[in-house]
Amino acid sequence: MSKRLAFPVLTQFVSSTAGRNMTTAAYVAVTVGVAMMTLLTVAPAYDAAAHWIDALLWVCLAYFVFEWLVRLRHMGRQGRFWFYAFSGAGLVDAIGALAVPVALLCGAEPKSAWLLAILWALKVVPGIPGLRQLRRVLVQESGPLISVLVIFLMVVFLASVAEYLLERDVQPQTFGSVPAALWWAVVTLTTTGYGDVVPITLFGRVVAALVMIAGLGVFGLWTGILATGFAAETRRDNFLKTWETVSKVPFFATLGPAAIADVTQMLRTIDLPPRTMIIRKDTSGDCMYFVAAGEVAVDLPGRKVKLGEGAFFGEMALLGNTKRAASVTTTKVSRLLVLDLVDFRLLMARHPDLAETIDAEAKRRELENQ
Amino acid sequence: MSKRLAFPVLTQFVSSTAGRNMTTAAYVAVTVGVAMMTLLTVAPAYDAAAHWIDALLWVCLAYFVFEWLVRLRHMGRQGRFWFYAFSGAGLVDAIGALAVPVALLCGAEPKSAWLLAILWALKVVPGIPGLRQLRRVLVQESGPLISVLVIFLMVVFLASVAEYLLERDVQPQTFGSVPAALWWAVVTLTTTGYGDVVPITLFGRVVAALVMIAGLGVFGLWTGILATGFAAETRRDNFLKTWETVSKVPFFATLGPAAIADVTQMLRTIDLPPRTMIIRKDTSGDCMYFVAAGEVAVDLPGRKVKLGEGAFFGEMALLGNTKRAASVTTTKVSRLLVLDLVDFRLLMARHPDLAETIDAEAKRRELENQ
Amino acid sequence: MSKRLAFPVLTQFVSSTAGRNMTTAAYVAVTVGVAMMTLLTVAPAYDAAAHWIDALLWVCLAYFVFEWLVRLRHMGRQGRFWFYAFSGAGLVDAIGALAVPVALLCGAEPKSAWLLAILWALKVVPGIPGLRQLRRVLVQESGPLISVLVIFLMVVFLASVAEYLLERDVQPQTFGSVPAALWWAVVTLTTTGYGDVVPITLFGRVVAALVMIAGLGVFGLWTGILATGFAAETRRDNFLKTWETVSKVPFFATLGPAAIADVTQMLRTIDLPPRTMIIRKDTSGDCMYFVAAGEVAVDLPGRKVKLGEGAFFGEMALLGNTKRAASVTTTKVSRLLVLDLVDFRLLMARHPDLAETIDAEAKRRELENQ
Amino acid sequence: MSKRLAFPVLTQFVSSTAGRNMTTAAYVAVTVGVAMMTLLTVAPAYDAAAHWIDALLWVCLAYFVFEWLVRLRHMGRQGRFWFYAFSGAGLVDAIGALAVPVALLCGAEPKSAWLLAILWALKVVPGIPGLRQLRRVLVQESGPLISVLVIFLMVVFLASVAEYLLERDVQPQTFGSVPAALWWAVVTLTTTGYGDVVPITLFGRVVAALVMIAGLGVFGLWTGILATGFAAETRRDNFLKTWETVSKVPFFATLGPAAIADVTQMLRTIDLPPRTMIIRKDTSGDCMYFVAAGEVAVDLPGRKVKLGEGAFFGEMALLGNTKRAASVTTTKVSRLLVLDLVDFRLLMARHPDLAETIDAEAKRRELENQ
């Protein structure tokens, strides 16, 4: 009876989350699952609580299977069945749901089969913040990065052949073949240095020293490339963010991108310490402000209004009304974008349609304020 | 008698320092305390000078307890008792004062209890220069940093499970469980490479090689992100510094931030080698200068006046008096901020209130010079 | 018979590729060759398939010899025989072709002689993407990089002499001579840390700790320098790329570099999300666009035209015809370069010859559109 | 007799070089000296060629003593005796000359005394290229760098105390005291990882893992800071270099720094591929060029004139004569600084004295060309 009831409820719950990549429940399941899988391999722990560990693993597995099926149904109803089934997320869900059972059915030894539970960790990937940014950087800088990788491989191969020549007679057991020397080369060039394979001849050590220094170089290049990529990516993001801030402003929204880009470029970024007065009431204003970061407080008669990221104020100044209606003060370290009346007029000269939009806005507000 | 006297003196001394985070005395106490705690664990050293070590430890502890109490009283008087008690600094002081005694009272073995003296080191934290800057960078870049960390963890988990599968039969004692393999993975991915756990099978080594190369990648991403963050942070700081330099100038002080930002942006930064003549006496001047870094010497009749960071000169040029009154020369490699008459006029056009301020200033100075 | 036929065909094939640095065939040969050379040194593998390995090695060698000869002939016909023979590529080809045979003729033990096959890997170098960029960075930053290297060497020498003094009596077998200590110093300063040579005296470890921290410093400097170099290099590349995009535009092509540089600097870069409408049909246009990255779609009556990197559109606006003929939308995240009518007129004022070019262009297009 | 002659000659030679930091002779002496000192400690090598090694060491020593004395005399004559004696270079020379003899006189065992020969390496320091730049970066970024160092030390101390607590009972021989644990912490946090001291308890390994990850962080911060510093430093250097290029131009030389900064900022940097025609003969010119990097060829009737870094051309255009007298082409990838007529006029408006200078220049050249 309760089962009959529970099912739709659960279904309801899961499909409600079908949109999002990860639910808290899923995070919990992944964490518990991986933890249990880990304990499974620790003899004492397993002997102590075999039942619990197995139970929890089965529960997690059940959850993932269930989640996958519900999502399939959910997407099926929306006619996006195949789209989802073969999307990244869909495949990850499928693997999470099927890997272990399939392995068990194939008659794999349970302890080994359950190790596939590690694949559940993949479900976390889409949830990682700023992952897209990382990917873009890697894509943009792929050229230099690959060339560094090729250089890395060439150094590894040349070095390992050299060491093989120099050390094979002295240490046949460790440098007895090029693959063995390759292992040494990778361990050394990445400056990991296990110390399980170490050259002992004079020239062998000279080569090794060169490889280590080359290791520093590879590190440096790699990082240099990525650092540059990030800087560019960040600038780009900032531009797009400013862009969005601007396009949020009602009477810029209607403009074409060229005009918005104009505005974006005419904006002066100013960083202000907290408790700095930006606008003094009844003074003559000549610019409007957008809050890019931080927060400001407008003290209207009687109450204080807080404006956060994306908000704008002082726009009346651009509409001809140059007397400030209220004082505005920063409450945190804030980054403001300032648009000067001068630049604004220049802007109107370039984009006549802007003028009309603004007259309309001006009229609308006058009516409001009456 | 002397005790009666000593107490108020000490109190006086400590409370005088209650404002600052760290006094020289405290630095000494921390250094001595940690050093003694270290010696405490060195059998020969302790056997040789047990009394001294114990004595010094007790003295340090006494100092910290005393400091804490005095500060509590001091803050109490200012009615900020609870504020301080639960502020970061307050808690650190409390821990420094109470950790060891509490441990001793709980009947912990003295040698272990005194190890808590390491917590005294925390008192140094607030005194670290540029720590705020570090924190801001970490906060701003937290997104990408966390995603790198997640990637790091996923690589660690996937790699360790793979190694466990590949190596468990060959080296049951080292790769006998996933946690053991995890230890290997962390040691390898961070390129630390102790060498206590090393894969020996062919595929195990291939996986290890991939992990090491991934290690380079993680390094690179991490550094790239932080480098970008620092660059942004530094630009921001520079703007704020220029801003302050400008707002120090009497007749800019009264302007609103928009105008000051204007000035800040109109300033041209110029870097000059030492012994360069910036202004030649009696030539016609058309700009004023701010000293952003380094030092300049104004040779007035009879004496040389040195102007350091934050100072400004040549402002008379902006007040209509274009004949330079004195020669000015750099004494070190200096960074100057130049404000041109032209830009300045433009500025006045934008900010009419500036004009008045300046006329006033001009009059004031004329009177002075009479 | 077939041989008679095969030869010219092969020759044909190879000489057709004489221009390019690497052919797919060559890549295959290099990969196979290096792989076989590696297997050659693995006793079991070699015992199992000696004939195959030897055969494949000989085939690869034959290919390289053949390639070299054909190229020599090919270049000889073009009278660039010696130029090629002593060019980088030519020498690499020569080494690839001669190293092993010469070694064999000199009576080197075959297994050792074949190790020279690793030199075939050098043939890949010219094919590495972005290698030129890497080299330029290294050249430009050579100054600081060398100084870091010198510092590195000095630290290594000073540290090793210090360790030798401190450790020689305690560990004569590992720190028995300065060269031995040098080995330790390099292993430590690069933070490789094999652990085969480790100081055990108190002061020895203090010195070692300092060396490791210095290691961090060297890393940091190295990377910092390279990161800066890359940033500069990238900016430079971007300018040149924009430059090329611009000079591709018919009626800019005829301008001198100064004018093109002008244009390049007047262009505003804007980054747009996908599916953003850039131009709305029949609205009044006031700027032209270049596609720097991404893709846009022009929907002409009946069909959609995709414009990729390097393309430009909306140029009619600069030719007086301000009504947009078609709507244009981004299809991917795109970077556009915008040239405003205003700036464009300014440009014409500076470069009168531009005006004529454009009138001509305008006339030409009008005729077309009729 | 010959000695009598040799002495003044030698003196002559050395004092001629007293100005420079390092002579080729000195480089040779340092290299040989350090090499011999190294061999001295290699038993077999020393047994084989004791006489040679000793002899060469004595020769080097003699050279340095001699050099020092001659420089002292040389400086003494110029009355800069004490200045030199206590300058960095002077002290390094003194140490190089006296360290070993003093050690020998103090009755130190020769093999140990000669180890001080390593100090000769210090003589190389002033000769390192770009060392000043490195130092400036370190000075400017000292704030954040120190804070990272302090964080580093705190992590080291906290971690080592934690490990001591966790491991002392299990591995008394390696983690038996906090100093021992400190050694482990430094080896781990710098990701050197010798593997001589490794935690084996579960919690010990967890702490160790955290320390290693913190190690990545320290690396990242360190590098990030230095990278930023370098970027800033490089920008600064570029400005100063452009500045110098400009101030080399005859008729800018007389301007004040403000004007030169103006020029410097009005210059547009353009990067050109080789074999690009910059100026076409008899076309109308509207700008002058400075060669910032690379090389250009002016083909005057009959001959080609190469202009390298720092040169300028096309300046006649600014002097009213707008017809180009000769074609100019780049011969390498070059970076040119362009000064437009428009900007130039603006400049003259701001700096009237510039106008006169130029009229003078114009007249001078007309006379020349007649």
PDB file of C-alpha atoms in Angstrom, chain B residues 99-262:
ATOM      1  CA  ALA B  99      44.751  25.891  25.296  1.00  0.00           C
ATOM      2  CA  VAL B 100      47.777  24.695  27.271  1.00  0.00           C
ATOM      3  CA  PRO B 101      46.362  25.242  30.806  1.00  0.00           C
ATOM      4  CA  VAL B 102      43.117  23.495  29.866  1.00  0.00           C
ATOM      5  CA  ALA B 103      45.063  20.575  28.374  1.00  0.00           C
ATOM      6  CA  LEU B 104      47.133  20.336  31.578  1.00  0.00           C
ATOM      7  CA  LEU B 105      44.042  20.502  33.773  1.00  0.00           C
ATOM      8  CA  CYS B 106      42.443  17.759  31.683  1.00  0.00           C
ATOM      9  CA  GLY B 107      45.391  15.717  32.871  1.00  0.00           C
ATOM     10  CA  ALA B 108      47.136  15.500  29.511  1.00  0.00           C
ATOM     11  CA  GLU B 109      50.751  14.369  29.705  1.00  0.00           C
ATOM     12  CA  PRO B 110      52.750  17.680  30.010  1.00  0.00           C
ATOM     13  CA  LYS B 111      54.961  17.076  26.933  1.00  0.00           C
ATOM     14  CA  SER B 112      51.833  16.652  24.812  1.00  0.00           C
ATOM     15  CA  ALA B 113      49.976  19.539  26.433  1.00  0.00           C
ATOM     16  CA  TRP B 114      52.782  21.978  25.691  1.00  0.00           C
ATOM     17  CA  LEU B 115      52.598  21.052  21.995  1.00  0.00           C
ATOM     18  CA  LEU B 116      49.493  23.228  21.907  1.00  0.00           C
ATOM     19  CA  ALA B 117      51.933  26.121  22.278  1.00  0.00           C
ATOM     20  CA  ILE B 118      52.121  25.908  18.467  1.00  0.00           C
ATOM     21  CA  LEU B 119      48.741  27.665  18.466  1.00  0.00           C
ATOM     22  CA  TRP B 120      50.537  30.792  19.672  1.00  0.00           C
ATOM     23  CA  ALA B 121      51.870  31.043  16.132  1.00  0.00           C
ATOM     24  CA  LEU B 122      48.347  31.980  15.045  1.00  0.00           C
ATOM     25  CA  LYS B 123      48.819  35.319  16.802  1.00  0.00           C
ATOM     26  CA  VAL B 124      51.226  36.262  13.980  1.00  0.00           C
ATOM     27  CA  VAL B 125      48.606  35.884  11.241  1.00  0.00           C
ATOM     28  CA  PRO B 126      46.956  39.321  11.508  1.00  0.00           C
ATOM     29  CA  GLY B 127      50.409  40.906  11.302  1.00  0.00           C
ATOM     30  CA  ILE B 128      51.249  39.375   7.931  1.00  0.00           C
ATOM     31  CA  PRO B 129      51.683  42.099   5.268  1.00  0.00           C
ATOM     32  CA  GLY B 130      49.485  41.869   2.193  1.00  0.00           C
ATOM     33  CA  LEU B 131      47.476  39.013   3.692  1.00  0.00           C
ATOM     34  CA  ARG B 132      44.245  40.838   2.896  1.00  0.00           C
ATOM     35  CA  GLN B 133      45.304  41.043  -0.728  1.00  0.00           C
ATOM     36  CA  LEU B 134      45.971  37.285  -0.747  1.00  0.00           C
ATOM     37  CA  ARG B 135      42.574  36.583   0.757  1.00  0.00           C
ATOM     38  CA  ARG B 136      40.788  38.802  -1.766  1.00  0.00           C
ATOM     39  CA  VAL B 137      42.469  37.006  -4.654  1.00  0.00           C
ATOM     40  CA  LEU B 138      41.488  33.617  -3.247  1.00  0.00           C
ATOM     41  CA  VAL B 139      37.910  34.786  -2.772  1.00  0.00           C
ATOM     42  CA  GLN B 140      37.603  36.298  -6.236  1.00  0.00           C
ATOM     43  CA  GLU B 141      39.107  33.269  -7.970  1.00  0.00           C
ATOM     44  CA  SER B 142      37.392  30.745  -5.711  1.00  0.00           C
ATOM     45  CA  GLY B 143      35.204  29.494  -8.559  1.00  0.00           C
ATOM     46  CA  PRO B 144      37.967  28.219 -10.861  1.00  0.00           C
ATOM     47  CA  LEU B 145      40.148  27.195  -7.896  1.00  0.00           C
ATOM     48  CA  ILE B 146      37.426  24.963  -6.503  1.00  0.00           C
ATOM     49  CA  SER B 147      36.801  23.424  -9.895  1.00  0.00           C
ATOM     50  CA  VAL B 148      40.518  22.630 -10.179  1.00  0.00           C
ATOM     51  CA  LEU B 149      40.344  21.083  -6.716  1.00  0.00           C
ATOM     52  CA  VAL B 150      37.366  18.926  -7.719  1.00  0.00           C
ATOM     53  CA  ILE B 151      39.187  17.836 -10.872  1.00  0.00           C
ATOM     54  CA  PHE B 152      42.196  17.077  -8.660  1.00  0.00           C
ATOM     55  CA  LEU B 153      40.058  14.860  -6.405  1.00  0.00           C
ATOM     56  CA  MET B 154      38.420  13.066  -9.309  1.00  0.00           C
ATOM     57  CA  VAL B 155      41.783  12.280 -10.899  1.00  0.00           C
ATOM     58  CA  VAL B 156      42.999  11.048  -7.504  1.00  0.00           C
ATOM     59  CA  PHE B 157      40.019   8.726  -7.056  1.00  0.00           C
ATOM     60  CA  LEU B 158      39.906   7.354 -10.597  1.00  0.00           C
ATOM     61  CA  ALA B 159      43.688   6.823 -10.621  1.00  0.00           C
ATOM     62  CA  SER B 160      43.747   5.090  -7.252  1.00  0.00           C
ATOM     63  CA  VAL B 161      40.974   2.675  -8.170  1.00  0.00           C
ATOM     64  CA  ALA B 162      42.740   1.912 -11.442  1.00  0.00           C
ATOM     65  CA  GLU B 163      46.062   1.319  -9.659  1.00  0.00           C
ATOM     66  CA  TYR B 164      44.343  -0.804  -7.029  1.00  0.00           C
ATOM     67  CA  LEU B 165      42.959  -3.029  -9.783  1.00  0.00           C
ATOM     68  CA  LEU B 166      46.316  -3.253 -11.549  1.00  0.00           C
ATOM     69  CA  GLU B 167      48.672  -3.625  -8.601  1.00  0.00           C
ATOM     70  CA  ARG B 168      46.743  -5.316  -5.762  1.00  0.00           C
ATOM     71  CA  ASP B 169      47.804  -8.825  -6.743  1.00  0.00           C
ATOM     72  CA  VAL B 170      51.459  -7.916  -7.291  1.00  0.00           C
ATOM     73  CA  GLN B 171      51.973  -5.680  -4.265  1.00  0.00           C
ATOM     74  CA  PRO B 172      49.224  -6.557  -1.788  1.00  0.00           C
ATOM     75  CA  GLN B 173      51.088  -4.887   1.052  1.00  0.00           C
ATOM     76  CA  THR B 174      51.191  -1.424  -0.599  1.00  0.00           C
ATOM     77  CA  PHE B 175      48.234  -1.429  -3.010  1.00  0.00           C
ATOM     78  CA  GLY B 176      46.137  -3.787  -0.916  1.00  0.00           C
ATOM     79  CA  SER B 177      43.210  -1.372  -0.550  1.00  0.00           C
ATOM     80  CA  VAL B 178      41.801   1.730  -2.238  1.00  0.00           C
ATOM     81  CA  PRO B 179      42.781   4.006   0.670  1.00  0.00           C
ATOM     82  CA  ALA B 180      46.375   2.800   0.249  1.00  0.00           C
ATOM     83  CA  ALA B 181      46.126   3.539  -3.466  1.00  0.00           C
ATOM     84  CA  LEU B 182      44.654   6.964  -2.649  1.00  0.00           C
ATOM     85  CA  TRP B 183      47.753   7.743  -0.611  1.00  0.00           C
ATOM     86  CA  TRP B 184      49.860   6.826  -3.641  1.00  0.00           C
ATOM     87  CA  ALA B 185      47.689   8.946  -5.936  1.00  0.00           C
ATOM     88  CA  VAL B 186      47.976  12.096  -3.819  1.00  0.00           C
ATOM     89  CA  VAL B 187      51.722  11.643  -3.391  1.00  0.00           C
ATOM     90  CA  THR B 188      52.039  11.257  -7.166  1.00  0.00           C
ATOM     91  CA  LEU B 189      49.601  13.892  -8.416  1.00  0.00           C
ATOM     92  CA  THR B 190      51.254  16.538  -6.278  1.00  0.00           C
ATOM     93  CA  THR B 191      54.572  15.328  -7.796  1.00  0.00           C
ATOM     94  CA  THR B 192      55.864  14.800  -4.263  1.00  0.00           C
ATOM     95  CA  GLY B 193      56.832  11.203  -5.011  1.00  0.00           C
ATOM     96  CA  TYR B 194      58.048   9.744  -1.737  1.00  0.00           C
ATOM     97  CA  GLY B 195      58.768   6.456  -3.435  1.00  0.00           C
ATOM     98  CA  ASP B 196      57.336   4.408  -0.559  1.00  0.00           C
ATOM     99  CA  VAL B 197      54.555   3.167  -2.841  1.00  0.00           C
ATOM    100  CA  VAL B 198      55.485   2.669  -6.497  1.00  0.00           C
ATOM    101  CA  PRO B 199      53.631   0.803  -9.249  1.00  0.00           C
ATOM    102  CA  ILE B 200      55.703  -1.935 -10.879  1.00  0.00           C
ATOM    103  CA  THR B 201      53.381  -3.462 -13.469  1.00  0.00           C
ATOM    104  CA  LEU B 202      53.494  -2.099 -17.010  1.00  0.00           C
ATOM    105  CA  PHE B 203      49.941  -0.728 -17.044  1.00  0.00           C
ATOM    106  CA  GLY B 204      50.291   0.482 -13.483  1.00  0.00           C
ATOM    107  CA  ARG B 205      53.215   2.607 -14.625  1.00  0.00           C
ATOM    108  CA  VAL B 206      51.340   3.887 -17.675  1.00  0.00           C
ATOM    109  CA  VAL B 207      48.514   5.061 -15.404  1.00  0.00           C
ATOM    110  CA  ALA B 208      51.096   6.593 -13.059  1.00  0.00           C
ATOM    111  CA  ALA B 209      52.720   8.469 -15.954  1.00  0.00           C
ATOM    112  CA  LEU B 210      49.345   9.914 -16.937  1.00  0.00           C
ATOM    113  CA  VAL B 211      48.727  10.952 -13.331  1.00  0.00           C
ATOM    114  CA  MET B 212      52.089  12.735 -13.179  1.00  0.00           C
ATOM    115  CA  ILE B 213      51.398  14.618 -16.400  1.00  0.00           C
ATOM    116  CA  ALA B 214      47.955  15.486 -15.024  1.00  0.00           C
ATOM    117  CA  GLY B 215      49.884  16.755 -12.017  1.00  0.00           C
ATOM    118  CA  LEU B 216      51.710  19.239 -14.237  1.00  0.00           C
ATOM    119  CA  GLY B 217      48.330  20.296 -15.592  1.00  0.00           C
ATOM    120  CA  VAL B 218      46.866  20.859 -12.136  1.00  0.00           C
ATOM    121  CA  PHE B 219      49.914  22.907 -11.169  1.00  0.00           C
ATOM    122  CA  GLY B 220      49.589  24.950 -14.315  1.00  0.00           C
ATOM    123  CA  LEU B 221      45.870  25.635 -13.950  1.00  0.00           C
ATOM    124  CA  TRP B 222      46.240  26.497 -10.286  1.00  0.00           C
ATOM    125  CA  THR B 223      49.052  28.940 -10.925  1.00  0.00           C
ATOM    126  CA  GLY B 224      47.440  30.379 -14.009  1.00  0.00           C
ATOM    127  CA  ILE B 225      44.299  31.187 -12.055  1.00  0.00           C
ATOM    128  CA  LEU B 226      46.199  32.770  -9.173  1.00  0.00           C
ATOM    129  CA  ALA B 227      48.460  34.749 -11.490  1.00  0.00           C
ATOM    130  CA  THR B 228      45.424  36.212 -13.233  1.00  0.00           C
ATOM    131  CA  GLY B 229      43.780  36.990  -9.915  1.00  0.00           C
ATOM    132  CA  PHE B 230      46.869  38.812  -8.711  1.00  0.00           C
ATOM    133  CA  ALA B 231      47.180  40.867 -11.848  1.00  0.00           C
ATOM    134  CA  ALA B 232      43.565  42.052 -11.502  1.00  0.00           C
ATOM    135  CA  GLU B 233      43.993  42.706  -7.777  1.00  0.00           C
ATOM    136  CA  THR B 234      47.139  44.748  -8.402  1.00  0.00           C
ATOM    137  CA  ARG B 235      45.502  46.894 -11.082  1.00  0.00           C
ATOM    138  CA  ARG B 236      42.647  47.516  -8.672  1.00  0.00           C
ATOM    139  CA  ASP B 237      45.029  48.509  -5.872  1.00  0.00           C
ATOM    140  CA  ASN B 238      46.914  50.856  -8.184  1.00  0.00           C
ATOM    141  CA  PHE B 239      43.701  52.613  -9.184  1.00  0.00           C
ATOM    142  CA  LEU B 240      42.746  53.055  -5.537  1.00  0.00           C
ATOM    143  CA  LYS B 241      46.254  54.330  -4.735  1.00  0.00           C
ATOM    144  CA  THR B 242      46.207  56.886  -7.565  1.00  0.00           C
ATOM    145  CA  TRP B 243      42.733  57.786  -6.355  1.00  0.00           C
ATOM    146  CA  GLU B 244      44.073  58.474  -2.874  1.00  0.00           C
ATOM    147  CA  THR B 245      47.027  60.460  -4.224  1.00  0.00           C
ATOM    148  CA  VAL B 246      44.560  62.601  -6.135  1.00  0.00           C
ATOM    149  CA  SER B 247      42.050  63.044  -3.324  1.00  0.00           C
ATOM    150  CA  LYS B 248      44.935  64.207  -1.087  1.00  0.00           C
ATOM    151  CA  VAL B 249      45.338  67.272  -3.342  1.00  0.00           C
ATOM    152  CA  PRO B 250      43.505  70.085  -1.496  1.00  0.00           C
ATOM    153  CA  PHE B 251      41.401  71.356  -4.332  1.00  0.00           C
ATOM    154  CA  PHE B 252      40.364  67.922  -5.581  1.00  0.00           C
ATOM    155  CA  ALA B 253      39.411  66.756  -2.101  1.00  0.00           C
ATOM    156  CA  THR B 254      36.046  68.498  -2.335  1.00  0.00           C
ATOM    157  CA  LEU B 255      35.052  66.864  -5.628  1.00  0.00           C
ATOM    158  CA  GLY B 256      32.701  63.905  -5.867  1.00  0.00           C
ATOM    159  CA  PRO B 257      34.128  60.488  -6.754  1.00  0.00           C
ATOM    160  CA  ALA B 258      33.006  60.783 -10.385  1.00  0.00           C
ATOM    161  CA  ALA B 259      35.197  63.871 -10.819  1.00  0.00           C
ATOM    162  CA  ILE B 260      38.098  62.285  -8.936  1.00  0.00           C
ATOM    163  CA  ALA B 261      37.768  59.208 -11.130  1.00  0.00           C
ATOM    164  CA  ASP B 262      37.878  61.562 -14.101  1.00  0.00           C
TER     165      ASP B 262
END
